[in-house]
Each structure stands twice: as structure tokens, then as C-alpha cells.
Amino acid sequence: MSKIVSVGVSARHIHLSQEHVEKLFGQGYQLTEMKPLSQPGQFAANETVEVIGSKGTFPKVRILGPVRPSTQLEISQTDSFALGVKAPVRESGKTEGTPGITIKGPAGEVTIEEGVIVAARHIHFHTSDAEKWNIQDKQLLKVRFGGDRGVVFENVIARVSDSFALDMHIDTDEANAVLAKTGDTAEIID
């Protein structure tokens, strides 16, 4: 049985805590939804912020909602060089010991001490999909991309939950390397 998954390419984005939303946009401010994302309940917000590193800035970084317990900026390795930040490859939410960044919004700015990562490539599995394919949460997978620049990505993290929808997430550097775009498919081979 082939294990085909859809691919989503994640451009740089930021997840904010409610405290930081209010510092950046004003007391009591709530994010507004621009469009839903592949994962149920998650959305790209209308709002953007500027992120400021030691070497460069990105003026319009999209906020993804809903708010999270802590603020986290997800960038590509190329973005890391441009900002002057040595962001490690990490699973989302695992920000201990990562570099910080300054974030500027229309009502203020905040500097976080940690929270900048290059997101580890991963596949979200609904529990039923994982069971069907005998895949365990946190299992490391190999995934084949076809085409003119076909490659096998190793160390793809399986993330299994009843609240997830089946979708593989790679960053823009990885997508560019294999000429992939959102909506393409790839095959889990191991």
C-alpha cells in the first residue's frame, strides 16, 4: 500500500502569545482570520509584524493563530542568515536555548529571549491515518519526492493527534531544493 501525503510549504511565520499580541497591537486585541490552514482550527491572520535581527529585518511576517502559550518565530535557514540569527532546527514548541528576536507591531515592540527556530520537517497525522499505516507519534520517517530534482528526506517527524489532518510540512528552502509547492504529494517509504 502506497503512503501518499499532501505537502504544505511553510513560509516564515510567527506564533504569538496573547500577552505579546496585546503589546504589539493594543490592550484586548484579538487576531482576525484571513484564511484557514491545513490543520483544523488554525489560521493565517490578517495581522503581520516586523522581526528585527542583528543583520536584517523582515517587515511583514504573517502571524498564525490561534494564540499560543509562548511566542515562536519559524524561519528557514536562508532567513536565519539574512536576520543574523543562528536558529537551530527544532520541533515546534521546543524553544529552550534558542535565540531571541525583536518583534515590532503597530502599537509597540517586544524582544523575546528565545523562540526562533527552523522548524523540523514533519507530517501531521490524524490518529486514524497513523493507525492505518502503522505509524507512531515521534517516529522518524523517510519521504520520497519525485520529479526532476527528486530526493528522499530523512528524519521526517511523525506528529500524531486526533486534532490533526494528514499533511507534510517543509520550509521554503526544502521546497525550493526539490521544486515542490503546496498541494504537491510525496510518498512515505520507511
Short mmCIF file of C-alpha atoms in Angstrom, two decimals:
data_model
loop_
_atom_site.label_atom_id
_atom_site.label_comp_id
_atom_site.label_asym_id
_atom_site.label_seq_id
_atom_site.Cartn_x
_atom_site.Cartn_y
_atom_site.Cartn_z
CA MET A 1 0.00 0.00 0.00
CA SER A 2 1.49 3.35 -1.01
CA LYS A 3 1.53 6.07 1.64
CA ILE A 4 0.95 9.30 -0.26
CA VAL A 5 0.76 12.59 1.65
CA SER A 6 -0.03 16.12 0.56
CA VAL A 7 2.70 18.70 1.06
CA GLY A 8 2.38 22.13 2.59
CA VAL A 9 5.22 24.63 2.21
CA SER A 10 5.61 26.81 5.29
CA ALA A 11 6.98 30.27 4.64
CA ARG A 12 8.38 32.26 7.56
CA HIS A 13 5.71 32.95 10.17
CA ILE A 14 5.21 33.71 13.82
CA HIS A 15 3.03 32.35 16.62
CA LEU A 16 2.29 34.89 19.36
CA SER A 17 1.16 34.64 22.97
CA GLN A 18 -1.90 36.75 23.86
CA GLU A 19 0.37 38.93 26.05
CA HIS A 20 2.54 39.72 23.03
CA VAL A 21 -0.47 40.27 20.74
CA GLU A 22 -1.61 42.97 23.17
CA LYS A 23 1.86 44.54 23.47
CA LEU A 24 2.17 44.68 19.67
CA PHE A 25 -1.42 45.59 18.71
CA GLY A 26 -3.02 47.09 21.82
CA GLN A 27 -4.81 46.09 25.01
CA GLY A 28 -7.51 43.43 24.45
CA TYR A 29 -6.62 42.97 20.77
CA GLN A 30 -7.74 39.71 19.12
CA LEU A 31 -6.21 38.24 15.94
CA THR A 32 -8.52 38.15 12.92
CA GLU A 33 -8.65 35.28 10.45
CA MET A 34 -7.52 35.83 6.85
CA LYS A 35 -7.74 32.16 5.80
CA PRO A 36 -7.84 28.71 7.39
CA LEU A 37 -4.75 26.47 7.33
CA SER A 38 -4.50 22.72 6.70
CA GLN A 39 -4.69 21.91 10.41
CA PRO A 40 -8.18 22.18 11.95
CA GLY A 41 -8.74 25.38 13.94
CA GLN A 42 -5.51 27.03 12.77
CA PHE A 43 -5.45 30.10 10.54
CA ALA A 44 -3.30 32.72 8.85
CA ALA A 45 -4.15 36.03 10.49
CA ASN A 46 -4.69 39.31 8.69
CA GLU A 47 -2.08 40.82 11.00
CA THR A 48 1.66 40.91 10.35
CA VAL A 49 4.65 42.09 12.39
CA GLU A 50 8.19 43.19 11.67
CA VAL A 51 11.00 41.00 13.02
CA ILE A 52 14.38 42.60 13.62
CA GLY A 53 17.66 40.69 13.84
CA SER A 54 21.27 41.85 14.21
CA LYS A 55 21.86 41.86 10.42
CA GLY A 56 18.45 42.41 8.87
CA THR A 57 14.69 42.68 9.19
CA PHE A 58 11.58 41.19 7.63
CA PRO A 59 8.83 43.84 7.56
CA LYS A 60 5.66 41.73 7.10
CA VAL A 61 5.84 38.37 8.86
CA ARG A 62 2.45 36.65 8.90
CA ILE A 63 1.00 35.73 12.28
CA LEU A 64 -0.60 32.28 12.55
CA GLY A 65 -3.42 31.77 15.00
CA PRO A 66 -4.84 30.99 17.38
CA VAL A 67 -2.57 32.45 20.06
CA ARG A 68 -0.13 30.08 21.76
CA PRO A 69 1.22 29.85 25.31
CA SER A 70 4.55 31.28 24.13
CA THR A 71 5.81 33.26 21.14
CA GLN A 72 7.77 31.40 18.45
CA LEU A 73 9.23 32.59 15.13
CA GLU A 74 9.68 29.91 12.45
CA ILE A 75 12.11 30.77 9.65
CA SER A 76 14.18 28.99 7.01
CA GLN A 77 17.95 28.60 7.21
CA THR A 78 18.27 31.25 4.48
CA ASP A 79 16.13 33.61 6.60
CA SER A 80 18.39 32.84 9.56
CA PHE A 81 21.42 34.15 7.64
CA ALA A 82 19.55 37.26 6.49
CA LEU A 83 18.43 38.14 10.04
CA GLY A 84 21.79 37.33 11.66
CA VAL A 85 20.23 34.75 13.98
CA LYS A 86 21.63 31.24 14.48
CA ALA A 87 18.30 29.42 14.60
CA PRO A 88 18.54 25.66 15.26
CA VAL A 89 16.35 23.01 13.63
CA ARG A 90 13.71 22.14 16.22
CA GLU A 91 10.26 20.69 16.61
CA SER A 92 7.60 23.35 17.06
CA GLY A 93 7.30 24.32 20.72
CA LYS A 94 10.82 23.17 21.65
CA THR A 95 12.40 26.58 22.01
CA GLU A 96 14.59 26.18 25.09
CA GLY A 97 18.08 27.51 24.39
CA THR A 98 17.13 29.07 21.04
CA PRO A 99 17.95 32.65 20.10
CA GLY A 100 15.61 35.58 20.59
CA ILE A 101 14.47 38.37 18.28
CA THR A 102 12.80 41.79 18.41
CA ILE A 103 9.22 41.96 17.14
CA LYS A 104 7.55 45.25 16.19
CA GLY A 105 3.83 45.86 15.77
CA PRO A 106 1.71 48.97 15.24
CA ALA A 107 1.26 49.57 19.00
CA GLY A 108 4.68 48.60 20.35
CA GLU A 109 7.54 46.16 20.28
CA VAL A 110 8.78 43.24 22.32
CA THR A 111 12.09 41.39 22.47
CA ILE A 112 11.88 37.68 23.21
CA GLU A 113 14.87 35.97 24.82
CA GLU A 114 14.29 32.69 22.97
CA GLY A 115 11.88 31.29 20.41
CA VAL A 116 13.49 31.48 16.95
CA ILE A 117 13.67 28.09 15.17
CA VAL A 118 14.00 26.46 11.79
CA ALA A 119 11.06 24.05 12.01
CA ALA A 120 11.98 20.39 11.67
CA ARG A 121 10.21 18.81 8.70
CA HIS A 122 7.24 16.81 9.88
CA ILE A 123 3.99 15.13 8.94
CA HIS A 124 0.77 15.72 10.83
CA PHE A 125 -1.25 12.50 11.07
CA HIS A 126 -4.79 12.14 12.31
CA THR A 127 -4.78 9.16 14.67
CA SER A 128 -6.79 7.09 12.17
CA ASP A 129 -4.24 7.69 9.37
CA ALA A 130 -1.34 6.76 11.65
CA GLU A 131 -3.09 3.55 12.73
CA LYS A 132 -3.89 2.63 9.11
CA TRP A 133 -0.22 2.98 8.16
CA ASN A 134 1.19 1.68 11.47
CA ILE A 135 2.99 4.95 12.26
CA GLN A 136 3.76 6.04 15.82
CA ASP A 137 3.95 9.56 17.23
CA LYS A 138 7.55 10.93 17.04
CA GLN A 139 8.60 8.15 14.66
CA LEU A 140 11.27 9.28 12.16
CA LEU A 141 10.23 8.64 8.56
CA LYS A 142 11.77 8.71 5.09
CA VAL A 143 9.76 10.53 2.44
CA ARG A 144 10.39 10.48 -1.33
CA PHE A 145 9.79 13.47 -3.57
CA GLY A 146 9.73 12.72 -7.30
CA GLY A 147 10.31 14.97 -10.29
CA ASP A 148 13.38 16.49 -11.89
CA ARG A 149 15.03 17.16 -8.53
CA GLY A 150 13.70 14.12 -6.70
CA VAL A 151 15.14 13.34 -3.30
CA VAL A 152 14.44 11.32 -0.16
CA PHE A 153 14.10 13.38 3.01
CA GLU A 154 15.14 11.51 6.13
CA ASN A 155 14.32 12.34 9.75
CA VAL A 156 10.78 13.47 9.00
CA ILE A 157 8.99 13.58 12.36
CA ALA A 158 5.56 11.93 12.65
CA ARG A 159 3.19 14.02 14.76
CA VAL A 160 0.03 12.09 15.62
CA SER A 161 -3.13 13.54 17.19
CA ASP A 162 -6.92 13.33 16.95
CA SER A 163 -6.83 17.08 16.23
CA PHE A 164 -4.51 16.85 13.19
CA ALA A 165 -5.24 16.42 9.48
CA LEU A 166 -2.83 14.48 7.25
CA ASP A 167 -0.29 16.93 5.80
CA MET A 168 3.50 17.15 5.45
CA HIS A 169 5.17 20.46 6.30
CA ILE A 170 8.51 21.56 4.83
CA ASP A 171 10.05 25.02 4.75
CA THR A 172 10.80 27.15 1.71
CA ASP A 173 14.46 26.07 1.50
CA GLU A 174 13.45 22.40 1.40
CA ALA A 175 10.67 23.08 -1.11
CA ASN A 176 12.98 25.05 -3.40
CA ALA A 177 15.57 22.26 -3.29
CA VAL A 178 13.06 19.75 -4.75
CA LEU A 179 10.89 22.19 -6.77
CA ALA A 180 7.88 21.41 -4.56
CA LYS A 181 4.87 23.62 -3.90
CA THR A 182 1.88 23.44 -1.59
CA GLY A 183 -0.55 20.82 -2.87
CA ASP A 184 2.12 18.51 -4.32
CA THR A 185 2.38 14.99 -2.97
CA ALA A 186 5.19 12.84 -1.60
CA GLU A 187 5.46 9.19 -0.58
CA ILE A 188 6.40 7.80 2.82
CA ILE A 189 8.81 4.96 2.03
CA ASP A 190 10.03 3.97 5.52
#
